[in-house]
C-alpha positions as protocol buffer text, in pm:
chain_id: "A"
residue {
  index: 1
  type: UNK
  ca { x: 7397 y: 1014 z: -2969 }
}
residue {
  index: 2
  type: UNK
  ca { x: 7725 y: 877 z: -3107 }
}
residue {
  index: 3
  type: UNK
  ca { x: 7781 y: 666 z: -2797 }
}
residue {
  index: 4
  type: UNK
  ca { x: 7440 y: 503 z: -2798 }
}
residue {
  index: 5
  type: UNK
  ca { x: 7467 y: 447 z: -3172 }
}
residue {
  index: 6
  type: UNK
  ca { x: 7804 y: 270 z: -3132 }
}
residue {
  index: 7
  type: UNK
  ca { x: 7655 y: 54 z: -2854 }
}
residue {
  index: 8
  type: UNK
  ca { x: 7366 y: -52 z: -3075 }
}
residue {
  index: 9
  type: UNK
  ca { x: 7595 y: -126 z: -3370 }
}
residue {
  index: 10
  type: UNK
  ca { x: 7817 y: -341 z: -3151 }
}
residue {
  index: 11
  type: UNK
  ca { x: 7516 y: -529 z: -3022 }
}
residue {
  index: 12
  type: UNK
  ca { x: 7400 y: -586 z: -3381 }
}
residue {
  index: 13
  type: UNK
  ca { x: 7727 y: -700 z: -3528 }
}
residue {
  index: 14
  type: UNK
  ca { x: 7814 y: -925 z: -3229 }
}
residue {
  index: 15
  type: UNK
  ca { x: 7468 y: -1081 z: -3208 }
}
residue {
  index: 16
  type: UNK
  ca { x: 7400 y: -1449 z: -3267 }
}
residue {
  index: 17
  type: UNK
  ca { x: 7145 y: -1346 z: -3529 }
}
residue {
  index: 18
  type: UNK
  ca { x: 7408 y: -1164 z: -3735 }
}
residue {
  index: 19
  type: UNK
  ca { x: 7632 y: -1471 z: -3722 }
}
residue {
  index: 20
  type: UNK
  ca { x: 7343 y: -1704 z: -3818 }
}
residue {
  index: 21
  type: UNK
  ca { x: 7247 y: -1468 z: -4105 }
}
residue {
  index: 22
  type: UNK
  ca { x: 7606 y: -1458 z: -4239 }
}
residue {
  index: 23
  type: UNK
  ca { x: 7643 y: -1836 z: -4212 }
}
residue {
  index: 24
  type: UNK
  ca { x: 7315 y: -1902 z: -4398 }
}
residue {
  index: 25
  type: UNK
  ca { x: 7398 y: -1651 z: -4669 }
}
residue {
  index: 26
  type: UNK
  ca { x: 7751 y: -1794 z: -4710 }
}
residue {
  index: 27
  type: UNK
  ca { x: 7614 y: -2144 z: -4729 }
}
residue {
  index: 28
  type: UNK
  ca { x: 7399 y: -2049 z: -5033 }
}
residue {
  index: 29
  type: UNK
  ca { x: 7682 y: -1846 z: -5179 }
}
residue {
  index: 30
  type: UNK
  ca { x: 7940 y: -2121 z: -5145 }
}
residue {
  index: 31
  type: UNK
  ca { x: 7707 y: -2392 z: -5277 }
}
residue {
  index: 32
  type: UNK
  ca { x: 7647 y: -2173 z: -5583 }
}
residue {
  index: 33
  type: UNK
  ca { x: 8021 y: -2131 z: -5633 }
}
residue {
  index: 34
  type: UNK
  ca { x: 8077 y: -2507 z: -5601 }
}
residue {
  index: 35
  type: UNK
  ca { x: 7800 y: -2613 z: -5840 }
}
residue {
  index: 36
  type: UNK
  ca { x: 7808 y: -2327 z: -6093 }
}
residue {
  index: 37
  type: UNK
  ca { x: 8116 y: -2112 z: -6078 }
}
residue {
  index: 38
  type: UNK
  ca { x: 8383 y: -2384 z: -6037 }
}
residue {
  index: 39
  type: UNK
  ca { x: 8244 y: -2608 z: -6317 }
}
residue {
  index: 40
  type: UNK
  ca { x: 8242 y: -2309 z: -6553 }
}
residue {
  index: 41
  type: UNK
  ca { x: 8603 y: -2234 z: -6456 }
}
residue {
  index: 42
  type: UNK
  ca { x: 8702 y: -2594 z: -6524 }
}
residue {
  index: 43
  type: UNK
  ca { x: 8538 y: -2582 z: -6871 }
}
residue {
  index: 44
  type: UNK
  ca { x: 8715 y: -2257 z: -6963 }
}
residue {
  index: 45
  type: UNK
  ca { x: 9058 y: -2396 z: -7068 }
}
residue {
  index: 46
  type: UNK
  ca { x: 8880 y: -2650 z: -7291 }
}
residue {
  index: 47
  type: UNK
  ca { x: 8676 y: -2371 z: -7443 }
}
residue {
  index: 48
  type: UNK
  ca { x: 8989 y: -2174 z: -7525 }
}
residue {
  index: 49
  type: UNK
  ca { x: 9173 y: -2478 z: -7668 }
}
residue {
  index: 50
  type: UNK
  ca { x: 8892 y: -2581 z: -7901 }
}
residue {
  index: 51
  type: UNK
  ca { x: 8802 y: -2223 z: -8003 }
}
residue {
  index: 52
  type: UNK
  ca { x: 8433 y: -2276 z: -7946 }
}
residue {
  index: 53
  type: UNK
  ca { x: 8162 y: -2017 z: -8005 }
}
residue {
  index: 54
  type: UNK
  ca { x: 8203 y: -1690 z: -7821 }
}
residue {
  index: 55
  type: UNK
  ca { x: 7863 y: -1751 z: -7660 }
}
residue {
  index: 56
  type: UNK
  ca { x: 8029 y: -1932 z: -7373 }
}
residue {
  index: 57
  type: UNK
  ca { x: 7805 y: -1890 z: -7065 }
}
residue {
  index: 58
  type: UNK
  ca { x: 8076 y: -1862 z: -6807 }
}
residue {
  index: 59
  type: UNK
  ca { x: 8189 y: -1498 z: -6834 }
}
residue {
  index: 60
  type: UNK
  ca { x: 8199 y: -1335 z: -6491 }
}
residue {
  index: 61
  type: UNK
  ca { x: 7920 y: -1088 z: -6546 }
}
residue {
  index: 62
  type: UNK
  ca { x: 7680 y: -1308 z: -6741 }
}
residue {
  index: 63
  type: UNK
  ca { x: 7674 y: -1625 z: -6549 }
}
residue {
  index: 64
  type: UNK
  ca { x: 7965 y: -1678 z: -6312 }
}
residue {
  index: 65
  type: UNK
  ca { x: 7850 y: -1499 z: -5998 }
}
residue {
  index: 66
  type: UNK
  ca { x: 7534 y: -1546 z: -5787 }
}
residue {
  index: 67
  type: UNK
  ca { x: 7328 y: -1291 z: -5978 }
}
residue {
  index: 68
  type: UNK
  ca { x: 7497 y: -1317 z: -6319 }
}
residue {
  index: 69
  type: UNK
  ca { x: 7181 y: -1486 z: -6444 }
}
residue {
  index: 70
  type: UNK
  ca { x: 6872 y: -1627 z: -6277 }
}
residue {
  index: 71
  type: UNK
  ca { x: 6932 y: -1960 z: -6113 }
}
residue {
  index: 72
  type: UNK
  ca { x: 6792 y: -2160 z: -5820 }
}
residue {
  index: 73
  type: UNK
  ca { x: 7050 y: -2021 z: -5578 }
}
residue {
  index: 74
  type: UNK
  ca { x: 6982 y: -1658 z: -5662 }
}
residue {
  index: 75
  type: UNK
  ca { x: 6612 y: -1729 z: -5636 }
}
residue {
  index: 76
  type: UNK
  ca { x: 6652 y: -1887 z: -5291 }
}
residue {
  index: 77
  type: UNK
  ca { x: 6875 y: -1601 z: -5174 }
}
residue {
  index: 78
  type: UNK
  ca { x: 6627 y: -1339 z: -5279 }
}
residue {
  index: 79
  type: UNK
  ca { x: 6339 y: -1540 z: -5125 }
}
residue {
  index: 80
  type: UNK
  ca { x: 6489 y: -1552 z: -4775 }
}
residue {
  index: 81
  type: UNK
  ca { x: 6656 y: -1209 z: -4799 }
}
residue {
  index: 82
  type: UNK
  ca { x: 6412 y: -1039 z: -4555 }
}
residue {
  index: 83
  type: UNK
  ca { x: 6487 y: -1301 z: -4289 }
}
residue {
  index: 84
  type: UNK
  ca { x: 6864 y: -1266 z: -4340 }
}
residue {
  index: 85
  type: UNK
  ca { x: 6816 y: -889 z: -4300 }
}
residue {
  index: 86
  type: UNK
  ca { x: 6600 y: -912 z: -3990 }
}
residue {
  index: 87
  type: UNK
  ca { x: 6804 y: -1168 z: -3795 }
}
residue {
  index: 88
  type: UNK
  ca { x: 7092 y: -947 z: -3685 }
}
residue {
  index: 89
  type: UNK
  ca { x: 6906 y: -677 z: -3492 }
}
residue {
  index: 90
  type: UNK
  ca { x: 6540 y: -680 z: -3589 }
}
residue {
  index: 91
  type: UNK
  ca { x: 6419 y: -843 z: -3268 }
}
residue {
  index: 92
  type: UNK
  ca { x: 6636 y: -634 z: -3038 }
}
residue {
  index: 93
  type: UNK
  ca { x: 6374 y: -362 z: -2979 }
}
residue {
  index: 94
  type: UNK
  ca { x: 6117 y: -625 z: -2874 }
}
residue {
  index: 95
  type: UNK
  ca { x: 6370 y: -778 z: -2641 }
}
residue {
  index: 96
  type: UNK
  ca { x: 6464 y: -438 z: -2496 }
}
residue {
  index: 97
  type: UNK
  ca { x: 6095 y: -354 z: -2433 }
}
residue {
  index: 98
  type: UNK
  ca { x: 6024 y: -693 z: -2278 }
}
residue {
  index: 99
  type: UNK
  ca { x: 6316 y: -667 z: -2037 }
}
residue {
  index: 100
  type: UNK
  ca { x: 6262 y: -298 z: -1948 }
}
residue {
  index: 101
  type: UNK
  ca { x: 6608 y: -213 z: -2088 }
}
residue {
  index: 102
  type: UNK
  ca { x: 6450 y: 81 z: -2277 }
}
residue {
  index: 103
  type: UNK
  ca { x: 6350 y: 247 z: -1951 }
}
residue {
  index: 104
  type: UNK
  ca { x: 6697 y: 212 z: -1812 }
}
residue {
  index: 105
  type: UNK
  ca { x: 6857 y: 350 z: -2128 }
}
residue {
  index: 106
  type: UNK
  ca { x: 6624 y: 643 z: -2158 }
}
residue {
  index: 107
  type: UNK
  ca { x: 6710 y: 752 z: -1805 }
}
residue {
  index: 108
  type: UNK
  ca { x: 7060 y: 816 z: -1933 }
}
residue {
  index: 109
  type: UNK
  ca { x: 6986 y: 945 z: -2283 }
}
residue {
  index: 110
  type: UNK
  ca { x: 6704 y: 1101 z: -2482 }
}
residue {
  index: 111
  type: UNK
  ca { x: 6441 y: 856 z: -2609 }
}
residue {
  index: 112
  type: UNK
  ca { x: 6456 y: 999 z: -2963 }
}
residue {
  index: 113
  type: UNK
  ca { x: 6833 y: 934 z: -2973 }
}
residue {
  index: 114
  type: UNK
  ca { x: 6778 y: 573 z: -2865 }
}
residue {
  index: 115
  type: UNK
  ca { x: 6508 y: 519 z: -3130 }
}
residue {
  index: 116
  type: UNK
  ca { x: 6726 y: 676 z: -3395 }
}
residue {
  index: 117
  type: UNK
  ca { x: 7021 y: 463 z: -3298 }
}
residue {
  index: 118
  type: UNK
  ca { x: 6807 y: 152 z: -3296 }
}
residue {
  index: 119
  type: UNK
  ca { x: 6675 y: 226 z: -3648 }
}
residue {
  index: 120
  type: UNK
  ca { x: 7010 y: 302 z: -3800 }
}
residue {
  index: 121
  type: UNK
  ca { x: 7185 y: 2 z: -3642 }
}
residue {
  index: 122
  type: UNK
  ca { x: 6903 y: -230 z: -3757 }
}
residue {
  index: 123
  type: UNK
  ca { x: 6921 y: -88 z: -4109 }
}
residue {
  index: 124
  type: UNK
  ca { x: 7300 y: -111 z: -4135 }
}
residue {
  index: 125
  type: UNK
  ca { x: 7336 y: -455 z: -3981 }
}
residue {
  index: 126
  type: UNK
  ca { x: 7055 y: -595 z: -4194 }
}
residue {
  index: 127
  type: UNK
  ca { x: 7202 y: -462 z: -4514 }
}
residue {
  index: 128
  type: UNK
  ca { x: 7554 y: -571 z: -4423 }
}
residue {
  index: 129
  type: UNK
  ca { x: 7448 y: -927 z: -4332 }
}
residue {
  index: 130
  type: UNK
  ca { x: 7281 y: -965 z: -4675 }
}
residue {
  index: 131
  type: UNK
  ca { x: 7558 y: -823 z: -4896 }
}
residue {
  index: 132
  type: UNK
  ca { x: 7866 y: -986 z: -4735 }
}
residue {
  index: 133
  type: UNK
  ca { x: 7793 y: -1334 z: -4882 }
}
residue {
  index: 134
  type: UNK
  ca { x: 7711 y: -1173 z: -5218 }
}
residue {
  index: 135
  type: UNK
  ca { x: 8039 y: -981 z: -5224 }
}
residue {
  index: 136
  type: UNK
  ca { x: 8242 y: -1293 z: -5133 }
}
residue {
  index: 137
  type: UNK
  ca { x: 8061 y: -1492 z: -5403 }
}
residue {
  index: 138
  type: UNK
  ca { x: 8153 y: -1223 z: -5663 }
}
residue {
  index: 139
  type: UNK
  ca { x: 8515 y: -1221 z: -5544 }
}
residue {
  index: 140
  type: UNK
  ca { x: 8540 y: -1601 z: -5584 }
}
residue {
  index: 141
  type: UNK
  ca { x: 8387 y: -1576 z: -5932 }
}
residue {
  index: 142
  type: UNK
  ca { x: 8624 y: -1297 z: -6022 }
}
residue {
  index: 143
  type: UNK
  ca { x: 8917 y: -1512 z: -5925 }
}
residue {
  index: 144
  type: UNK
  ca { x: 8809 y: -1801 z: -6146 }
}
residue {
  index: 145
  type: UNK
  ca { x: 8642 y: -1646 z: -6451 }
}
residue {
  index: 146
  type: UNK
  ca { x: 8738 y: -1383 z: -6712 }
}
residue {
  index: 147
  type: UNK
  ca { x: 8599 y: -1041 z: -6648 }
}
residue {
  index: 148
  type: UNK
  ca { x: 8510 y: -966 z: -7010 }
}
residue {
  index: 149
  type: UNK
  ca { x: 8252 y: -697 z: -7078 }
}
residue {
  index: 150
  type: UNK
  ca { x: 7915 y: -843 z: -7193 }
}
residue {
  index: 151
  type: UNK
  ca { x: 7847 y: -812 z: -7564 }
}
residue {
  index: 152
  type: UNK
  ca { x: 7487 y: -710 z: -7668 }
}
residue {
  index: 153
  type: UNK
  ca { x: 7517 y: -900 z: -7994 }
}
residue {
  index: 154
  type: UNK
  ca { x: 7614 y: -1224 z: -7825 }
}
residue {
  index: 155
  type: UNK
  ca { x: 7284 y: -1250 z: -7636 }
}
residue {
  index: 156
  type: UNK
  ca { x: 7471 y: -1370 z: -7325 }
}
residue {
  index: 157
  type: UNK
  ca { x: 7227 y: -1194 z: -7095 }
}
residue {
  index: 158
  type: UNK
  ca { x: 6860 y: -1089 z: -7077 }
}
residue {
  index: 159
  type: UNK
  ca { x: 6974 y: -729 z: -7000 }
}
residue {
  index: 160
  type: UNK
  ca { x: 6861 y: -504 z: -7281 }
}
residue {
  index: 161
  type: UNK
  ca { x: 6779 y: -139 z: -7356 }
}
residue {
  index: 162
  type: UNK
  ca { x: 6459 y: -167 z: -7150 }
}
residue {
  index: 163
  type: UNK
  ca { x: 6639 y: -296 z: -6845 }
}
residue {
  index: 164
  type: UNK
  ca { x: 6769 y: -98 z: -6551 }
}
residue {
  index: 165
  type: UNK
  ca { x: 7114 y: 60 z: -6616 }
}
residue {
  index: 166
  type: UNK
  ca { x: 7190 y: -122 z: -6948 }
}
residue {
  index: 167
  type: UNK
  ca { x: 7470 y: 127 z: -7025 }
}
residue {
  index: 168
  type: UNK
  ca { x: 7650 y: 32 z: -6707 }
}
residue {
  index: 169
  type: UNK
  ca { x: 7601 y: -340 z: -6766 }
}
residue {
  index: 170
  type: UNK
  ca { x: 7763 y: -339 z: -7113 }
}
residue {
  index: 171
  type: UNK
  ca { x: 8022 y: -63 z: -7064 }
}
residue {
  index: 172
  type: UNK
  ca { x: 8106 y: -55 z: -6692 }
}
residue {
  index: 173
  type: UNK
  ca { x: 7989 y: -399 z: -6564 }
}
residue {
  index: 174
  type: UNK
  ca { x: 8190 y: -378 z: -6239 }
}
residue {
  index: 175
  type: UNK
  ca { x: 8016 y: -50 z: -6151 }
}
residue {
  index: 176
  type: UNK
  ca { x: 7687 y: -217 z: -6246 }
}
residue {
  index: 177
  type: UNK
  ca { x: 7754 y: -485 z: -5989 }
}
residue {
  index: 178
  type: UNK
  ca { x: 7850 y: -226 z: -5723 }
}
residue {
  index: 179
  type: UNK
  ca { x: 7533 y: -25 z: -5789 }
}
residue {
  index: 180
  type: UNK
  ca { x: 7315 y: -334 z: -5749 }
}
residue {
  index: 181
  type: UNK
  ca { x: 7488 y: -442 z: -5437 }
}
residue {
  index: 182
  type: UNK
  ca { x: 7413 y: -100 z: -5290 }
}
residue {
  index: 183
  type: UNK
  ca { x: 7054 y: -132 z: -5399 }
}
residue {
  index: 184
  type: UNK
  ca { x: 7029 y: -473 z: -5227 }
}
residue {
  index: 185
  type: UNK
  ca { x: 7190 y: -320 z: -4918 }
}
residue {
  index: 186
  type: UNK
  ca { x: 6935 y: -38 z: -4900 }
}
residue {
  index: 187
  type: UNK
  ca { x: 6628 y: -258 z: -4945 }
}
residue {
  index: 188
  type: UNK
  ca { x: 6761 y: -519 z: -4708 }
}
residue {
  index: 189
  type: UNK
  ca { x: 6805 y: -247 z: -4445 }
}
residue {
  index: 190
  type: UNK
  ca { x: 6458 y: -111 z: -4507 }
}
residue {
  index: 191
  type: UNK
  ca { x: 6301 y: -457 z: -4478 }
}
residue {
  index: 192
  type: UNK
  ca { x: 6496 y: -516 z: -4159 }
}
residue {
  index: 193
  type: UNK
  ca { x: 6344 y: -208 z: -3996 }
}
residue {
  index: 194
  type: UNK
  ca { x: 5991 y: -352 z: -4050 }
}
residue {
  index: 195
  type: UNK
  ca { x: 6084 y: -573 z: -3751 }
}
residue {
  index: 196
  type: UNK
  ca { x: 6103 y: -265 z: -3536 }
}
residue {
  index: 197
  type: UNK
  ca { x: 5748 y: -166 z: -3621 }
}
residue {
  index: 198
  type: UNK
  ca { x: 5622 y: -518 z: -3565 }
}
residue {
  index: 199
  type: UNK
  ca { x: 5757 y: -505 z: -3207 }
}
residue {
  index: 200
  type: UNK
  ca { x: 5468 y: -280 z: -3110 }
}
residue {
  index: 201
  type: UNK
  ca { x: 5203 y: -526 z: -3228 }
}
residue {
  index: 202
  type: UNK
  ca { x: 5327 y: -889 z: -3200 }
}
residue {
  index: 203
  type: UNK
  ca { x: 5327 y: -1104 z: -2897 }
}
residue {
  index: 204
  type: UNK
  ca { x: 5636 y: -1314 z: -2961 }
}
residue {
  index: 205
  type: UNK
  ca { x: 5992 y: -1228 z: -3051 }
}
residue {
  index: 206
  type: UNK
  ca { x: 6007 y: -1476 z: -3347 }
}
residue {
  index: 207
  type: UNK
  ca { x: 5727 y: -1290 z: -3518 }
}
residue {
  index: 208
  type: UNK
  ca { x: 5942 y: -972 z: -3544 }
}
residue {
  index: 209
  type: UNK
  ca { x: 6181 y: -1168 z: -3768 }
}
residue {
  index: 210
  type: UNK
  ca { x: 5906 y: -1335 z: -3970 }
}
residue {
  index: 211
  type: UNK
  ca { x: 5694 y: -1020 z: -4043 }
}
residue {
  index: 212
  type: UNK
  ca { x: 5944 y: -866 z: -4297 }
}
residue {
  index: 213
  type: UNK
  ca { x: 5926 y: -1170 z: -4525 }
}
residue {
  index: 214
  type: UNK
  ca { x: 5544 y: -1168 z: -4493 }
}
residue {
  index: 215
  type: UNK
  ca { x: 5532 y: -805 z: -4609 }
}
residue {
  index: 216
  type: UNK
  ca { x: 5787 y: -882 z: -4880 }
}
residue {
  index: 217
  type: UNK
  ca { x: 5595 y: -1175 z: -5023 }
}
residue {
  index: 218
  type: UNK
  ca { x: 5262 y: -994 z: -4991 }
}
residue {
  index: 219
  type: UNK
  ca { x: 5394 y: -697 z: -5198 }
}
residue {
  index: 220
  type: UNK
  ca { x: 5537 y: -936 z: -5459 }
}
residue {
  index: 221
  type: UNK
  ca { x: 5215 y: -1137 z: -5480 }
}
residue {
  index: 222
  type: UNK
  ca { x: 4999 y: -826 z: -5497 }
}
residue {
  index: 223
  type: UNK
  ca { x: 5189 y: -679 z: -5791 }
}
residue {
  index: 224
  type: UNK
  ca { x: 5215 y: -1020 z: -5966 }
}
residue {
  index: 225
  type: UNK
  ca { x: 4831 y: -1048 z: -5959 }
}
residue {
  index: 226
  type: UNK
  ca { x: 4812 y: -729 z: -6163 }
}
residue {
  index: 227
  type: UNK
  ca { x: 5090 y: -838 z: -6395 }
}
residue {
  index: 228
  type: UNK
  ca { x: 5329 y: -572 z: -6259 }
}
residue {
  index: 229
  type: UNK
  ca { x: 5627 y: -802 z: -6206 }
}
residue {
  index: 230
  type: UNK
  ca { x: 5878 y: -517 z: -6231 }
}
residue {
  index: 231
  type: UNK
  ca { x: 5726 y: -371 z: -5914 }
}
residue {
  index: 232
  type: UNK
  ca { x: 5800 y: -685 z: -5712 }
}
residue {
  index: 233
  type: UNK
  ca { x: 6094 y: -616 z: -5480 }
}
residue {
  index: 234
  type: UNK
  ca { x: 6257 y: -951 z: -5550 }
}
residue {
  index: 235
  type: UNK
  ca { x: 6268 y: -867 z: -5918 }
}
residue {
  index: 236
  type: UNK
  ca { x: 6388 y: -508 z: -5934 }
}
residue {
  index: 237
  type: UNK
  ca { x: 6674 y: -571 z: -5686 }
}
residue {
  index: 238
  type: UNK
  ca { x: 6789 y: -866 z: -5893 }
}
residue {
  index: 239
  type: UNK
  ca { x: 7084 y: -762 z: -6118 }
}
residue {
  index: 240
  type: UNK
  ca { x: 6984 y: -1021 z: -6379 }
}
residue {
  index: 241
  type: UNK
  ca { x: 6622 y: -904 z: -6410 }
}
residue {
  index: 242
  type: UNK
  ca { x: 6539 y: -811 z: -6772 }
}
residue {
  index: 243
  type: UNK
  ca { x: 6281 y: -533 z: -6726 }
}
residue {
  index: 244
  type: UNK
  ca { x: 6332 y: -182 z: -6594 }
}
residue {
  index: 245
  type: UNK
  ca { x: 6285 y: -137 z: -6223 }
}
residue {
  index: 246
  type: UNK
  ca { x: 6414 y: 214 z: -6162 }
}
residue {
  index: 247
  type: UNK
  ca { x: 6073 y: 374 z: -6100 }
}
residue {
  index: 248
  type: UNK
  ca { x: 5963 y: 93 z: -5863 }
}
residue {
  index: 249
  type: UNK
  ca { x: 6289 y: 116 z: -5677 }
}
residue {
  index: 250
  type: UNK
  ca { x: 6245 y: 488 z: -5610 }
}
residue {
  index: 251
  type: UNK
  ca { x: 5866 y: 476 z: -5528 }
}
residue {
  index: 252
  type: UNK
  ca { x: 5886 y: 164 z: -5301 }
}
residue {
  index: 253
  type: UNK
  ca { x: 6211 y: 277 z: -5145 }
}
residue {
  index: 254
  type: UNK
  ca { x: 6060 y: 617 z: -5050 }
}
residue {
  index: 255
  type: UNK
  ca { x: 5740 y: 452 z: -4922 }
}
residue {
  index: 256
  type: UNK
  ca { x: 5925 y: 194 z: -4708 }
}
residue {
  index: 257
  type: UNK
  ca { x: 6155 y: 460 z: -4565 }
}
residue {
  index: 258
  type: UNK
  ca { x: 5865 y: 694 z: -4492 }
}
residue {
  index: 259
  type: UNK
  ca { x: 5643 y: 426 z: -4336 }
}
residue {
  index: 260
  type: UNK
  ca { x: 5917 y: 273 z: -4120 }
}
residue {
  index: 261
  type: UNK
  ca { x: 6055 y: 605 z: -3999 }
}
residue {
  index: 262
  type: UNK
  ca { x: 5715 y: 753 z: -3924 }
}
residue {
  index: 263
  type: UNK
  ca { x: 5578 y: 438 z: -3758 }
}
residue {
  index: 264
  type: UNK
  ca { x: 5883 y: 383 z: -3543 }
}
C-alpha cells in the first residue's frame, strides 16, 4: 500500500492542476499583501510617531493577514476554495478510469489499496494546495506588522465570547491561526474528495473539478435560506467569522467524511 500511495502523492504534487491551484491561490494572496498588508506596514511608523489611538487596524492578527478580518480577497479565496482543492488530483480517478489505467494497476495491487491511496492523495494534495498561499500570506504579514495580542476592549475584531475559540484568539493568537489553517486544510481535503465520487456519474473530466464548488455553494445557500449562516462552510472555516461554528464544523465534517468514504 505504501508504494501505491507514494505514487499517487507524487502524481498529485507534480500535476499541472496542483501548480495551477498554487499559482491562483498565491495570486490572490500576494494581491492582498500588496493592497492591504504593505500599506498598513507603511502607515505603522507614522502611527507610532504621532501616538495615535491604540485602535490601529493593522495589527497582525486583526487585519494584517488574509483572514485577519473579512475583506474582498478573503471572500474571493473562500469562494473558489473548492476549485483550488479539486484541481491537484480531483480529476485523476476519472482520467484513470477513462484510460483503463485502473485495470492495469489493480492487476499488480489490491483494488481497495488503490482506492484508499487515491482518496488519501486527493485529500492531502487538495488541502495542501489551499493552505500554502495562506501560510505564505501570514508569513509576509508577520514580517511587516507587529504581532501584538488582540485586546477585547479595543474592539479591533468581531471575535467575541460567542465565537469559535475566543480564548485562543485573545491569549494565544498564533495557535488560533494554526488551528484554523488546519481546519481549512481538512475541509479543503474533504471537498476535494467529492471529485472522486463525481467521477462515477459525470461525462466530462471538467465536471469533476466543478462539482465540489456546486456542492459547497448549495450547502451555503441552503443554510442561508433558513438563517443558519454559522452552518455555511465558507463562514465557519473563516478565522474572522464572528459567530460560533464548532458544532457545524464537527457535524458537517463527519458527514462529508462519511459520505465520501462510503460512496467511494
